[in-house]
Amino acid sequence: QVQLVESGGGLVQPGGSLRLSCAASGSIFSINDMGWYRQAPGQQRELVASISSGGSPNYRNFVKGRFTISRDNAKNTVYLQMNSLKPEDTAVYYCNKVLYPRLDWGQGTQVTVSS
């Protein structure tokens, strides 16, 4: 059973930066498109950014130009560099496959953007 472990969240002021990491217990990244998702209180989970097995990124418009997704297949890890953070980026962030069937969701990492 592959497990996903997200880390790197925290409290940051508007305009600040954070780098999230997602480590998998198994070697699944190299053959799967992976995504970062987020879920704000009272909202549905949404895809934020994705990266293909070959390393091509895609971003939702609301993070384009601010967030950068990357991956290290040798380390079974996906990253999300978040810059110019806004209060509306506050959410629990998760990683998972883009395509179904998804893996079991990890615990996520809380990102809070507030002054």
mmCIF file with all atom_site columns, C-alpha atoms in Angstrom:
data_model
loop_
_atom_site.group_PDB
_atom_site.id
_atom_site.type_symbol
_atom_site.label_atom_id
_atom_site.label_alt_id
_atom_site.label_comp_id
_atom_site.label_asym_id
_atom_site.label_entity_id
_atom_site.label_seq_id
_atom_site.pdbx_PDB_ins_code
_atom_site.Cartn_x
_atom_site.Cartn_y
_atom_site.Cartn_z
_atom_site.occupancy
_atom_site.B_iso_or_equiv
_atom_site.pdbx_formal_charge
_atom_site.auth_seq_id
_atom_site.auth_comp_id
_atom_site.auth_asym_id
_atom_site.auth_atom_id
_atom_site.pdbx_PDB_model_num
ATOM 1   C CA . GLN A 1 1   ? 0.000   0.000  0.000   1.00 0.00 ? 1   GLN A CA 1
ATOM 2   C CA . VAL A 1 2   ? 1.537   3.284  -1.121  1.00 0.00 ? 2   VAL A CA 1
ATOM 3   C CA . GLN A 1 3   ? 1.369   6.022  1.489   1.00 0.00 ? 3   GLN A CA 1
ATOM 4   C CA . LEU A 1 4   ? 1.571   9.732  0.777   1.00 0.00 ? 4   LEU A CA 1
ATOM 5   C CA . VAL A 1 5   ? 3.092   12.049 3.373   1.00 0.00 ? 5   VAL A CA 1
ATOM 6   C CA . GLU A 1 6   ? 2.792   15.792 2.892   1.00 0.00 ? 6   GLU A CA 1
ATOM 7   C CA . SER A 1 7   ? 4.892   18.318 4.792   1.00 0.00 ? 7   SER A CA 1
ATOM 8   C CA . GLY A 1 8   ? 6.115   21.893 4.714   1.00 0.00 ? 8   GLY A CA 1
ATOM 9   C CA . GLY A 1 9   ? 2.981   23.817 5.595   1.00 0.00 ? 9   GLY A CA 1
ATOM 10  C CA . GLY A 1 10  ? 2.726   26.540 8.193   1.00 0.00 ? 10  GLY A CA 1
ATOM 11  C CA . LEU A 1 11  ? 1.641   30.054 8.992   1.00 0.00 ? 11  LEU A CA 1
ATOM 12  C CA . VAL A 1 12  ? 2.919   32.736 6.651   1.00 0.00 ? 12  VAL A CA 1
ATOM 13  C CA . GLN A 1 13  ? 2.117   36.373 6.042   1.00 0.00 ? 13  GLN A CA 1
ATOM 14  C CA . PRO A 1 14  ? 0.553   37.512 2.778   1.00 0.00 ? 14  PRO A CA 1
ATOM 15  C CA . GLY A 1 15  ? 3.242   37.760 0.134   1.00 0.00 ? 15  GLY A CA 1
ATOM 16  C CA . GLY A 1 16  ? 5.321   35.079 1.806   1.00 0.00 ? 16  GLY A CA 1
ATOM 17  C CA . SER A 1 17  ? 6.538   31.734 0.515   1.00 0.00 ? 17  SER A CA 1
ATOM 18  C CA . LEU A 1 18  ? 6.379   28.085 1.470   1.00 0.00 ? 18  LEU A CA 1
ATOM 19  C CA . ARG A 1 19  ? 7.692   24.898 -0.094  1.00 0.00 ? 19  ARG A CA 1
ATOM 20  C CA . LEU A 1 20  ? 5.580   21.787 0.280   1.00 0.00 ? 20  LEU A CA 1
ATOM 21  C CA . SER A 1 21  ? 6.862   18.252 -0.122  1.00 0.00 ? 21  SER A CA 1
ATOM 22  C CA . CYS A 1 22  ? 5.011   15.014 -0.756  1.00 0.00 ? 22  CYS A CA 1
ATOM 23  C CA . ALA A 1 23  ? 6.869   11.757 -0.246  1.00 0.00 ? 23  ALA A CA 1
ATOM 24  C CA . ALA A 1 24  ? 5.523   8.392  -1.342  1.00 0.00 ? 24  ALA A CA 1
ATOM 25  C CA . SER A 1 25  ? 6.441   5.101  0.224   1.00 0.00 ? 25  SER A CA 1
ATOM 26  C CA . GLY A 1 26  ? 6.551   3.339  -3.096  1.00 0.00 ? 26  GLY A CA 1
ATOM 27  C CA . SER A 1 27  ? 8.049   3.982  -6.514  1.00 0.00 ? 27  SER A CA 1
ATOM 28  C CA . ILE A 1 28  ? 4.885   5.200  -8.195  1.00 0.00 ? 28  ILE A CA 1
ATOM 29  C CA . PHE A 1 29  ? 5.803   8.711  -9.217  1.00 0.00 ? 29  PHE A CA 1
ATOM 30  C CA . SER A 1 30  ? 7.907   7.780  -12.192 1.00 0.00 ? 30  SER A CA 1
ATOM 31  C CA . ILE A 1 31  ? 4.932   6.365  -14.081 1.00 0.00 ? 31  ILE A CA 1
ATOM 32  C CA . ASN A 1 32  ? 2.137   8.619  -12.880 1.00 0.00 ? 32  ASN A CA 1
ATOM 33  C CA . ASP A 1 33  ? 1.048   12.181 -13.345 1.00 0.00 ? 33  ASP A CA 1
ATOM 34  C CA . MET A 1 34  ? 0.897   13.711 -9.889  1.00 0.00 ? 34  MET A CA 1
ATOM 35  C CA . GLY A 1 35  ? -1.048  16.642 -8.546  1.00 0.00 ? 35  GLY A CA 1
ATOM 36  C CA . TRP A 1 36  ? -1.259  18.981 -5.598  1.00 0.00 ? 36  TRP A CA 1
ATOM 37  C CA . TYR A 1 37  ? -4.766  19.553 -4.310  1.00 0.00 ? 37  TYR A CA 1
ATOM 38  C CA . ARG A 1 38  ? -6.171  21.778 -1.601  1.00 0.00 ? 38  ARG A CA 1
ATOM 39  C CA . GLN A 1 39  ? -9.268  21.924 0.510   1.00 0.00 ? 39  GLN A CA 1
ATOM 40  C CA . ALA A 1 40  ? -10.366 25.038 2.333   1.00 0.00 ? 40  ALA A CA 1
ATOM 41  C CA . PRO A 1 41  ? -12.915 24.885 5.185   1.00 0.00 ? 41  PRO A CA 1
ATOM 42  C CA . GLY A 1 42  ? -16.385 24.274 3.803   1.00 0.00 ? 42  GLY A CA 1
ATOM 43  C CA . GLN A 1 43  ? -15.052 23.866 0.263   1.00 0.00 ? 43  GLN A CA 1
ATOM 44  C CA . GLN A 1 44  ? -14.521 20.878 -1.983  1.00 0.00 ? 44  GLN A CA 1
ATOM 45  C CA . ARG A 1 45  ? -11.041 19.603 -2.640  1.00 0.00 ? 45  ARG A CA 1
ATOM 46  C CA . GLU A 1 46  ? -9.632  21.121 -5.816  1.00 0.00 ? 46  GLU A CA 1
ATOM 47  C CA . LEU A 1 47  ? -6.656  20.515 -8.041  1.00 0.00 ? 47  LEU A CA 1
ATOM 48  C CA . VAL A 1 48  ? -4.046  23.265 -7.814  1.00 0.00 ? 48  VAL A CA 1
ATOM 49  C CA . ALA A 1 49  ? -1.253  22.034 -10.071 1.00 0.00 ? 49  ALA A CA 1
ATOM 50  C CA . SER A 1 50  ? -0.142  18.838 -11.751 1.00 0.00 ? 50  SER A CA 1
ATOM 51  C CA . ILE A 1 51  ? 3.000   17.440 -13.283 1.00 0.00 ? 51  ILE A CA 1
ATOM 52  C CA . SER A 1 52  ? 3.295   14.688 -15.851 1.00 0.00 ? 52  SER A CA 1
ATOM 53  C CA . SER A 1 53  ? 5.524   11.668 -15.488 1.00 0.00 ? 53  SER A CA 1
ATOM 54  C CA . GLY A 1 54  ? 7.891   13.438 -17.869 1.00 0.00 ? 54  GLY A CA 1
ATOM 55  C CA . GLY A 1 55  ? 7.960   16.613 -15.826 1.00 0.00 ? 55  GLY A CA 1
ATOM 56  C CA . SER A 1 56  ? 5.559   18.886 -17.728 1.00 0.00 ? 56  SER A CA 1
ATOM 57  C CA . PRO A 1 57  ? 3.637   21.131 -15.327 1.00 0.00 ? 57  PRO A CA 1
ATOM 58  C CA . ASN A 1 58  ? 0.114   22.487 -15.490 1.00 0.00 ? 58  ASN A CA 1
ATOM 59  C CA . TYR A 1 59  ? -1.428  25.093 -13.228 1.00 0.00 ? 59  TYR A CA 1
ATOM 60  C CA . ARG A 1 60  ? -4.861  26.389 -12.397 1.00 0.00 ? 60  ARG A CA 1
ATOM 61  C CA . ASN A 1 61  ? -5.230  30.023 -13.333 1.00 0.00 ? 61  ASN A CA 1
ATOM 62  C CA . PHE A 1 62  ? -5.513  31.136 -9.730  1.00 0.00 ? 62  PHE A CA 1
ATOM 63  C CA . VAL A 1 63  ? -1.941  29.968 -8.937  1.00 0.00 ? 63  VAL A CA 1
ATOM 64  C CA . LYS A 1 64  ? -0.288  30.469 -12.309 1.00 0.00 ? 64  LYS A CA 1
ATOM 65  C CA . GLY A 1 65  ? 2.820   32.601 -11.989 1.00 0.00 ? 65  GLY A CA 1
ATOM 66  C CA . ARG A 1 66  ? 2.953   32.129 -8.203  1.00 0.00 ? 66  ARG A CA 1
ATOM 67  C CA . PHE A 1 67  ? 3.284   28.371 -7.660  1.00 0.00 ? 67  PHE A CA 1
ATOM 68  C CA . THR A 1 68  ? 5.807   25.949 -9.160  1.00 0.00 ? 68  THR A CA 1
ATOM 69  C CA . ILE A 1 69  ? 5.367   22.178 -9.126  1.00 0.00 ? 69  ILE A CA 1
ATOM 70  C CA . SER A 1 70  ? 8.333   19.847 -9.548  1.00 0.00 ? 70  SER A CA 1
ATOM 71  C CA . ARG A 1 71  ? 9.204   16.242 -8.953  1.00 0.00 ? 71  ARG A CA 1
ATOM 72  C CA . ASP A 1 72  ? 12.189  14.059 -8.118  1.00 0.00 ? 72  ASP A CA 1
ATOM 73  C CA . ASN A 1 73  ? 11.409  10.527 -9.228  1.00 0.00 ? 73  ASN A CA 1
ATOM 74  C CA . ALA A 1 74  ? 14.584  9.174  -7.643  1.00 0.00 ? 74  ALA A CA 1
ATOM 75  C CA . LYS A 1 75  ? 13.298  10.389 -4.268  1.00 0.00 ? 75  LYS A CA 1
ATOM 76  C CA . ASN A 1 76  ? 9.625   9.568  -4.953  1.00 0.00 ? 76  ASN A CA 1
ATOM 77  C CA . THR A 1 77  ? 8.834   13.158 -4.030  1.00 0.00 ? 77  THR A CA 1
ATOM 78  C CA . VAL A 1 78  ? 6.728   15.943 -5.489  1.00 0.00 ? 78  VAL A CA 1
ATOM 79  C CA . TYR A 1 79  ? 7.209   19.565 -4.473  1.00 0.00 ? 79  TYR A CA 1
ATOM 80  C CA . LEU A 1 80  ? 5.117   22.703 -4.588  1.00 0.00 ? 80  LEU A CA 1
ATOM 81  C CA . GLN A 1 81  ? 6.920   26.021 -4.293  1.00 0.00 ? 81  GLN A CA 1
ATOM 82  C CA . MET A 1 82  ? 4.392   28.662 -3.333  1.00 0.00 ? 82  MET A CA 1
ATOM 83  C CA . ASN A 1 83  ? 5.289   32.330 -3.647  1.00 0.00 ? 83  ASN A CA 1
ATOM 84  C CA . SER A 1 84  ? 3.278   35.533 -3.275  1.00 0.00 ? 84  SER A CA 1
ATOM 85  C CA . LEU A 1 85  ? 0.836   33.729 -1.036  1.00 0.00 ? 85  LEU A CA 1
ATOM 86  C CA . LYS A 1 86  ? -2.607  35.213 -0.496  1.00 0.00 ? 86  LYS A CA 1
ATOM 87  C CA . PRO A 1 87  ? -5.131  34.700 2.311   1.00 0.00 ? 87  PRO A CA 1
ATOM 88  C CA . GLU A 1 88  ? -7.336  32.788 -0.132  1.00 0.00 ? 88  GLU A CA 1
ATOM 89  C CA . ASP A 1 89  ? -4.567  30.185 -0.473  1.00 0.00 ? 89  ASP A CA 1
ATOM 90  C CA . THR A 1 90  ? -5.319  29.084 3.089   1.00 0.00 ? 90  THR A CA 1
ATOM 91  C CA . ALA A 1 91  ? -6.227  25.393 2.990   1.00 0.00 ? 91  ALA A CA 1
ATOM 92  C CA . VAL A 1 92  ? -5.025  21.890 3.710   1.00 0.00 ? 92  VAL A CA 1
ATOM 93  C CA . TYR A 1 93  ? -2.809  20.797 0.837   1.00 0.00 ? 93  TYR A CA 1
ATOM 94  C CA . TYR A 1 94  ? -2.615  17.215 -0.394  1.00 0.00 ? 94  TYR A CA 1
ATOM 95  C CA . CYS A 1 95  ? -0.876  15.345 -3.170  1.00 0.00 ? 95  CYS A CA 1
ATOM 96  C CA . ASN A 1 96  ? -2.198  12.399 -5.149  1.00 0.00 ? 96  ASN A CA 1
ATOM 97  C CA . LYS A 1 97  ? -2.346  10.910 -8.595  1.00 0.00 ? 97  LYS A CA 1
ATOM 98  C CA . VAL A 1 98  ? -4.166  12.931 -11.215 1.00 0.00 ? 98  VAL A CA 1
ATOM 99  C CA . LEU A 1 99  ? -5.935  9.971  -12.761 1.00 0.00 ? 99  LEU A CA 1
ATOM 100 C CA . TYR A 1 100 ? -8.233  7.460  -11.130 1.00 0.00 ? 100 TYR A CA 1
ATOM 101 C CA . PRO A 1 101 ? -7.936  5.263  -9.244  1.00 0.00 ? 101 PRO A CA 1
ATOM 102 C CA . ARG A 1 102 ? -6.425  7.645  -6.727  1.00 0.00 ? 102 ARG A CA 1
ATOM 103 C CA . LEU A 1 103 ? -4.246  6.518  -3.866  1.00 0.00 ? 103 LEU A CA 1
ATOM 104 C CA . ASP A 1 104 ? -5.450  6.808  -0.287  1.00 0.00 ? 104 ASP A CA 1
ATOM 105 C CA . TRP A 1 105 ? -5.233  10.459 0.728   1.00 0.00 ? 105 TRP A CA 1
ATOM 106 C CA . GLY A 1 106 ? -2.529  11.442 3.180   1.00 0.00 ? 106 GLY A CA 1
ATOM 107 C CA . GLN A 1 107 ? -3.077  13.676 6.177   1.00 0.00 ? 107 GLN A CA 1
ATOM 108 C CA . GLY A 1 108 ? -2.264  16.791 4.211   1.00 0.00 ? 108 GLY A CA 1
ATOM 109 C CA . THR A 1 109 ? -0.343  19.833 5.379   1.00 0.00 ? 109 THR A CA 1
ATOM 110 C CA . GLN A 1 110 ? -2.018  23.000 6.629   1.00 0.00 ? 110 GLN A CA 1
ATOM 111 C CA . VAL A 1 111 ? -1.157  26.282 4.946   1.00 0.00 ? 111 VAL A CA 1
ATOM 112 C CA . THR A 1 112 ? -2.425  29.413 6.643   1.00 0.00 ? 112 THR A CA 1
ATOM 113 C CA . VAL A 1 113 ? -1.843  32.814 5.083   1.00 0.00 ? 113 VAL A CA 1
ATOM 114 C CA . SER A 1 114 ? -2.627  35.582 7.523   1.00 0.00 ? 114 SER A CA 1
ATOM 115 C CA . SER A 1 115 ? -1.190  38.786 8.898   1.00 0.00 ? 115 SER A CA 1
#
